[in-house]
mmCIF file of C-alpha atoms in Angstrom:
data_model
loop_
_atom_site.group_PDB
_atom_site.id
_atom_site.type_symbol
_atom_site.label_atom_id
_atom_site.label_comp_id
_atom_site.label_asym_id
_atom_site.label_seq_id
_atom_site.Cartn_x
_atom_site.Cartn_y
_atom_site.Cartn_z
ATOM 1 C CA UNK A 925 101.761 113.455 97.051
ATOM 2 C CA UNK A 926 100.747 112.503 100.072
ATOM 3 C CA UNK A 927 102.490 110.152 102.052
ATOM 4 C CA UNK A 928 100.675 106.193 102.721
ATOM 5 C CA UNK A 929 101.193 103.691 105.347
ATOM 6 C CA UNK A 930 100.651 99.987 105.083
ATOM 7 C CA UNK A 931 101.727 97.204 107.449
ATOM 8 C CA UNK A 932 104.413 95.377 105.965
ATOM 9 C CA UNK A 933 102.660 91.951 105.848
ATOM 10 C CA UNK A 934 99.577 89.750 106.240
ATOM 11 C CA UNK A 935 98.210 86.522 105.925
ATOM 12 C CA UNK A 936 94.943 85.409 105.055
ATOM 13 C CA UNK A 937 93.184 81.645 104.772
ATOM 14 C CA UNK A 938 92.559 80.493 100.985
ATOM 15 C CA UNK A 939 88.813 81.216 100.347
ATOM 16 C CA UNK A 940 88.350 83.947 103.217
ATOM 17 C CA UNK A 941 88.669 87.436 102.697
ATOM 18 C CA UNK A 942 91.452 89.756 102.626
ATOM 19 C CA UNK A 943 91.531 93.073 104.036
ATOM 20 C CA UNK A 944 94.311 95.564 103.498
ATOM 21 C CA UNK A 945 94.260 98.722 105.336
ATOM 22 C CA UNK A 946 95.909 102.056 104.065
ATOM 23 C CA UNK A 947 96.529 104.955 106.071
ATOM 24 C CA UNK A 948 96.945 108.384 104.385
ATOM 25 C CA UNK A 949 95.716 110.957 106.787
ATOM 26 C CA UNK A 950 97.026 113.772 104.654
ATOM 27 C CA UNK A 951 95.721 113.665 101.670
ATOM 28 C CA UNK A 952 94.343 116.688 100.425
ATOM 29 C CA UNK A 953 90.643 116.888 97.794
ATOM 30 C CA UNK A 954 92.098 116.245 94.805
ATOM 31 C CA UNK A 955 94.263 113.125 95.002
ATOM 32 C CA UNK A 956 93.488 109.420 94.473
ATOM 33 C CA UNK A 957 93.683 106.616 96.245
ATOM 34 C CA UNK A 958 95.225 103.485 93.781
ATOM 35 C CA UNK A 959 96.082 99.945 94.828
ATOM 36 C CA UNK A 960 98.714 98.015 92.480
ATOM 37 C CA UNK A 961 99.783 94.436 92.986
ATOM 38 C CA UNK A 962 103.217 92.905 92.058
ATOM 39 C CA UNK A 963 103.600 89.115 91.922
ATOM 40 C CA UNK A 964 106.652 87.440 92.826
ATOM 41 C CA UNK A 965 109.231 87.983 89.556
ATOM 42 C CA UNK A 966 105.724 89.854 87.466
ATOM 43 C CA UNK A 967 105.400 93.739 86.347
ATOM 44 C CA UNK A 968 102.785 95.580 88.998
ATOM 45 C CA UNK A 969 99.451 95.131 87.863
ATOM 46 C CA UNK A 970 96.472 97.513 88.145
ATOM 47 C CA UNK A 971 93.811 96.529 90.847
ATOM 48 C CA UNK A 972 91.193 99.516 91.523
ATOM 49 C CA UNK A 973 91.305 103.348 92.195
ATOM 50 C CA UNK A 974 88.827 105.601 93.808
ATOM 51 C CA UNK A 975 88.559 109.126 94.956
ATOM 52 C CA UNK A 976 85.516 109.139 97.197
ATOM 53 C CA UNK A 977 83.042 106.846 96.874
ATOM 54 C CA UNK A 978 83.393 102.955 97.495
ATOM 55 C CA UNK A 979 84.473 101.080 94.185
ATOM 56 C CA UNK A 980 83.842 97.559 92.729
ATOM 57 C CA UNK A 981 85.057 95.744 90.483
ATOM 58 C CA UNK A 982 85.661 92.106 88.964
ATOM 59 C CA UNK A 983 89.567 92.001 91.002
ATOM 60 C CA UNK A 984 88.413 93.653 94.148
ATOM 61 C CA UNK A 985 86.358 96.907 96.145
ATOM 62 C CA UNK A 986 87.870 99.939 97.743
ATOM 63 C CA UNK A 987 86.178 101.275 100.581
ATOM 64 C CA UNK A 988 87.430 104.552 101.475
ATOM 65 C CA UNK A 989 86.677 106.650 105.143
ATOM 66 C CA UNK A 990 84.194 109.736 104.323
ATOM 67 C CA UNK A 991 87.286 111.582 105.842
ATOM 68 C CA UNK A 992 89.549 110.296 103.015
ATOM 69 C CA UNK A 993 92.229 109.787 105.655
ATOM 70 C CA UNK A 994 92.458 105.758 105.161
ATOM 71 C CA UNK A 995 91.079 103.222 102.920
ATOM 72 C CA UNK A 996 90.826 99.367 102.506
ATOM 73 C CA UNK A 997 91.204 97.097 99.690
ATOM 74 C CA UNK A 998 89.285 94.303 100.223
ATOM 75 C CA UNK A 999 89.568 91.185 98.004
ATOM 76 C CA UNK A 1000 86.432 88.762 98.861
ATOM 77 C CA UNK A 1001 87.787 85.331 97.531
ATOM 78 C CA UNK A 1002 91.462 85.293 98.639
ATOM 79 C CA UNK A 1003 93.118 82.100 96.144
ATOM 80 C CA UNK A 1004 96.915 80.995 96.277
ATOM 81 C CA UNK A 1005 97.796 83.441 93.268
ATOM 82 C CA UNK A 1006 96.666 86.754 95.522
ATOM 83 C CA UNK A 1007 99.358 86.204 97.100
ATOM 84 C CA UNK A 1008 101.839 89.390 95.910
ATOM 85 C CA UNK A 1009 102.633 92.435 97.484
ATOM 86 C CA UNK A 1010 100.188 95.028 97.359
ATOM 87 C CA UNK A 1011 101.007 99.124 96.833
ATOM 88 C CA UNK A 1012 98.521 102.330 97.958
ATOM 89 C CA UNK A 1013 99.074 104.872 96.187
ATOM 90 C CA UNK A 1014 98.028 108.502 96.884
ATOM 91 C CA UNK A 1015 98.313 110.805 93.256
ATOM 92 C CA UNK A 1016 96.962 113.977 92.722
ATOM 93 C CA UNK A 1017 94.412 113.985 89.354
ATOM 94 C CA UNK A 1018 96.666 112.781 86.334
ATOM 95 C CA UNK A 1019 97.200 115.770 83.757
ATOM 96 C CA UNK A 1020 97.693 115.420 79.967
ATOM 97 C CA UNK A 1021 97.753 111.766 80.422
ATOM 98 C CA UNK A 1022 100.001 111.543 82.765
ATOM 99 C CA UNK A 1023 100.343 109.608 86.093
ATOM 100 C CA UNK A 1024 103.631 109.752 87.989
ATOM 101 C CA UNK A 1025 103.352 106.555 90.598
ATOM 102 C CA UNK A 1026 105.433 106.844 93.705
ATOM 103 C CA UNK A 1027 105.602 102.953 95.107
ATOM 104 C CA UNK A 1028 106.426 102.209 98.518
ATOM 105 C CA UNK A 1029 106.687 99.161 99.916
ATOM 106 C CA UNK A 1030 103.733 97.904 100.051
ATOM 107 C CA UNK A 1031 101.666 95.213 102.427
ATOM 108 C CA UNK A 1032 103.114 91.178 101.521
ATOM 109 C CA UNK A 1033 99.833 89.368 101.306
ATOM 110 C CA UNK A 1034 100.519 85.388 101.885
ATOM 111 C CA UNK A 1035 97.565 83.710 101.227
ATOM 112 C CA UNK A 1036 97.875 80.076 102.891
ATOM 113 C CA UNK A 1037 96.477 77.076 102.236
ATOM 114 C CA UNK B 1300 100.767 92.684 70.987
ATOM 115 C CA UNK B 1301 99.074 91.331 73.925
ATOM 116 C CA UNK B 1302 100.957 93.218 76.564
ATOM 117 C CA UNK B 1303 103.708 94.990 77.464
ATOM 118 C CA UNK B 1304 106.972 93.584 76.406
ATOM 119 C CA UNK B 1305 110.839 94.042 77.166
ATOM 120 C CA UNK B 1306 113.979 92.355 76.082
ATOM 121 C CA UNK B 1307 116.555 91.348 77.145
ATOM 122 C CA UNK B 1308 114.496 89.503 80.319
ATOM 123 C CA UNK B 1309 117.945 89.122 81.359
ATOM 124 C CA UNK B 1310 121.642 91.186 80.878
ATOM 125 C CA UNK B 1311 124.461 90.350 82.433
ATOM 126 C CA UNK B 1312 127.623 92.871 82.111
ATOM 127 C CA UNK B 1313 130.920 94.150 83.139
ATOM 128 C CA UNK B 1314 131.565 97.324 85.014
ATOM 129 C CA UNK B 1315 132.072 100.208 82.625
ATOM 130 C CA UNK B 1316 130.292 98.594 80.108
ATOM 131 C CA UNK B 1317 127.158 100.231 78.114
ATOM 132 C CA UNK B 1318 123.831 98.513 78.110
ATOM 133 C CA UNK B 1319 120.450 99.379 76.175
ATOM 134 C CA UNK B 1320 117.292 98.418 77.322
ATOM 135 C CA UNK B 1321 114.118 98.085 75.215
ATOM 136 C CA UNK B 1322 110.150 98.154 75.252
ATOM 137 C CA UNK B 1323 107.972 97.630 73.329
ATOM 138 C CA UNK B 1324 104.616 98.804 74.541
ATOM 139 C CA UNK B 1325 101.021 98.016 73.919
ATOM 140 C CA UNK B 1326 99.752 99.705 70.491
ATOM 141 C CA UNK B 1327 98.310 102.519 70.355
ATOM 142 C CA UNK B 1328 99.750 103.550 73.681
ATOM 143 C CA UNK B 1329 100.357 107.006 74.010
ATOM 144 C CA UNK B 1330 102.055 107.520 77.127
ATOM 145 C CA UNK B 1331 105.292 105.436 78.203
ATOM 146 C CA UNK B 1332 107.278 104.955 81.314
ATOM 147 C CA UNK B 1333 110.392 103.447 82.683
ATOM 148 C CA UNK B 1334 110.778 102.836 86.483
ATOM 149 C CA UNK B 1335 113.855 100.732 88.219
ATOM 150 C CA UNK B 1336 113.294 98.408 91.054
ATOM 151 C CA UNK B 1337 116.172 97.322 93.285
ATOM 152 C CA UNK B 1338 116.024 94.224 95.419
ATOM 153 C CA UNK B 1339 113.364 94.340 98.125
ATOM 154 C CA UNK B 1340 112.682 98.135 97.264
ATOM 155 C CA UNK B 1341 109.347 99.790 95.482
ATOM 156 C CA UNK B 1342 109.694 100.947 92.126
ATOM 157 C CA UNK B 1343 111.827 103.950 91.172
ATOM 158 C CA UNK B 1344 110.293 106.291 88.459
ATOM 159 C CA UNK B 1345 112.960 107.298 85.796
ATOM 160 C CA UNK B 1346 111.369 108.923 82.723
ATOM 161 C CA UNK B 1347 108.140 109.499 81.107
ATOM 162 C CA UNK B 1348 107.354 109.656 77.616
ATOM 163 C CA UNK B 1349 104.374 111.843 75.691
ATOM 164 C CA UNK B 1350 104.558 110.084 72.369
ATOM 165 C CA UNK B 1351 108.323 110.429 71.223
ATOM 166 C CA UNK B 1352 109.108 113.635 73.785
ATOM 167 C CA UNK B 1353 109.760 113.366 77.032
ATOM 168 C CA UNK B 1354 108.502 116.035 79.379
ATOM 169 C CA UNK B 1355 109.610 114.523 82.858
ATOM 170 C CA UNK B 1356 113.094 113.040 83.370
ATOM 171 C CA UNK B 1357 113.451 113.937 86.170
ATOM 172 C CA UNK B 1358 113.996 110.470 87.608
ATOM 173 C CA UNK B 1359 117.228 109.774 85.867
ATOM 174 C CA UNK B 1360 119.952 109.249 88.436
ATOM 175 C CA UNK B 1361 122.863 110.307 86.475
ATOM 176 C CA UNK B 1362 124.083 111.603 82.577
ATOM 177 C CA UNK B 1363 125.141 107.926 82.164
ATOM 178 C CA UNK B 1364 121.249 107.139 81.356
ATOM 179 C CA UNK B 1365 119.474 108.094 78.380
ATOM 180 C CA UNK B 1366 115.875 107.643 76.959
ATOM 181 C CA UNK B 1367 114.927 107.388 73.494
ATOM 182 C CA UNK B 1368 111.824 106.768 71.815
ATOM 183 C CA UNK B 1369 110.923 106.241 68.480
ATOM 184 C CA UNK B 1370 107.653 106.295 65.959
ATOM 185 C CA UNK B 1371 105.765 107.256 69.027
ATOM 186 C CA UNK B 1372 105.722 103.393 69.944
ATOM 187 C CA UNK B 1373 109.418 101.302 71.065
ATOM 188 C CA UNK B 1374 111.551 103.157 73.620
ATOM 189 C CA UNK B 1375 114.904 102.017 74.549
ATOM 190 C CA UNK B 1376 116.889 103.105 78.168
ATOM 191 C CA UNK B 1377 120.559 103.348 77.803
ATOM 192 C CA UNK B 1378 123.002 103.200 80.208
ATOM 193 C CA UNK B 1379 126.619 104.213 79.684
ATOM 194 C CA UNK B 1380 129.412 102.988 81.869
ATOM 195 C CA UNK B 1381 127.554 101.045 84.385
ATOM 196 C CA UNK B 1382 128.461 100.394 87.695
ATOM 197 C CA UNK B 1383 127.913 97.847 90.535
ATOM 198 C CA UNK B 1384 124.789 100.008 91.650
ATOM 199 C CA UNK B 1385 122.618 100.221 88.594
ATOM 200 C CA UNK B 1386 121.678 96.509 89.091
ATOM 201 C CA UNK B 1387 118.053 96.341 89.395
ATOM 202 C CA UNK B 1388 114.992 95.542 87.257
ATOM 203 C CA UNK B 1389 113.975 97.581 85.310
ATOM 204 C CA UNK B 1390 110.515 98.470 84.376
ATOM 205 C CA UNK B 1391 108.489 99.898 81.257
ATOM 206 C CA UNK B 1392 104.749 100.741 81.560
ATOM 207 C CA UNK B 1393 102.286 101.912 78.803
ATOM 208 C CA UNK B 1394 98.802 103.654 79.214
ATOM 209 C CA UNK B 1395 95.713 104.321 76.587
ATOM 210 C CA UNK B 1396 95.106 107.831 75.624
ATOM 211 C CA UNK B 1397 92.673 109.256 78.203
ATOM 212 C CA UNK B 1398 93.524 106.618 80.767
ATOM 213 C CA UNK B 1399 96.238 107.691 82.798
ATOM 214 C CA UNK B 1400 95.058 105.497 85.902
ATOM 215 C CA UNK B 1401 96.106 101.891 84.984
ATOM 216 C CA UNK B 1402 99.467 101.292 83.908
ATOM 217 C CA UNK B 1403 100.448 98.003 82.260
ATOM 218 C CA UNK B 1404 103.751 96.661 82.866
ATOM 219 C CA UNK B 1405 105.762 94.548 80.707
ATOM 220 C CA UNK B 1406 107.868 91.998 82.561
ATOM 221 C CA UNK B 1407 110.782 93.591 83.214
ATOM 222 C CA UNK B 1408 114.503 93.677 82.246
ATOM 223 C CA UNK B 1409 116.775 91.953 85.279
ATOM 224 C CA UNK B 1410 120.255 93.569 84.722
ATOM 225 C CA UNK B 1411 122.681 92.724 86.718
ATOM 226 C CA UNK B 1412 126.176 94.612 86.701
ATOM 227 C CA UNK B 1413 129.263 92.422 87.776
#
């Protein structure tokens, strides 16, 4: 899988936007781009996944480069419980059901008051 | 159930000591996982279960842990003769048949070897 890179933390006002960039410059066609959240004692949770195009939905959107080589999770209404640290993943296409994660460690969103 | 769920939420035990760990995951669940996260780290995969077989261990870190599951649903992690360095938390995820992308997490299990 290929490898990610995420900066280790960022803040963001309550109510503005939060951006969190991804780099993963080599990944190859057939591999996905996933973004988890873990809050503070909590199981990760599922955000969004993509493998070209842009994605939306009710959490968050993924915009992804047309190279594929980075990508940025953008949640538009940051509120006090966004705050959690926040994993890209790169996977190749699950097979028979099955989707290995490798989590790093992820970007420390701190959404302030 | 609602979610994902694991007990003990907490285990506290001796050195040398055995310790099973248990999930219980969503019904209906096919697929089943169990990851370990140490303090400050990511998550650590361990094992994956296809119903009740399990076609990737490759995670384990030693013979001293063991996967079981049963009835295609509840999966219990055993570890024998634990030492100072399998405290962690450890993890079980569940995902829908045909819907390997999201992976629900129970809570965890905090164990904590003294």
């Amino acid at each position: 899988d290929a490898k990610t890179t995420q900066p280790p933390s960022m803040d963001c006002a309550e109510g503005r936007a939060a951006n969190l960039p991804c780099n993963h410059s080599t990944i190859s066609g057939n591999e996905y781009v996933y973004w988890y959240r873990q809050i503070h004692s909590q199981g990760p949770q599922y955000i969004i996944h993509g493998l070209k195009n842009n994605e939306t939905n009710e959490m968050a959107s993924l915009i992804i480069t047309e190279d594929r080589k980075s990508s940025t999770l953008i949640l538009p209404h940051a509120t006090l419980r966004d705050t959690a640290v926040y994993y890209c993943i790169v996977r190749v296409a699950p097979r028979y059901n099955f989707n290995k994660f490798y989590f790093g460690s992820g970007t420390k969103l701190n959404v302030k008051p | 159930g609602a979610g994902v769920s694991q007990s003990p939420s907490n285990k506290v035990t001796e050195k040398g000591k055995d310790v099973e760990l248990r999930c219980d995951p969503i019904s209906g669940h096919t697929a089943l996982y169990w990851y370990r996260q140490s303090l400050g780290q990511g998550l650590e995969f361990l094992i994956y279960f296809q119903g009740n077989s399990a076609p990737d261990k490759s995670g384990l870190p030693s013979d001293r842990f063991s996967a079981e599951r049963t009835g295609g649903s509840v999966s219990t992690l055993t570890i024998q003769r634990t030492q100072q360095e399998d405290s962690a938390v450890y993890l079980c995820a569940s995902t829908q048949p045909g819907g390997p992308h999201e992976q629900f997490f129970g809570p965890g299990t905090r164990l904590t070897v003294l």
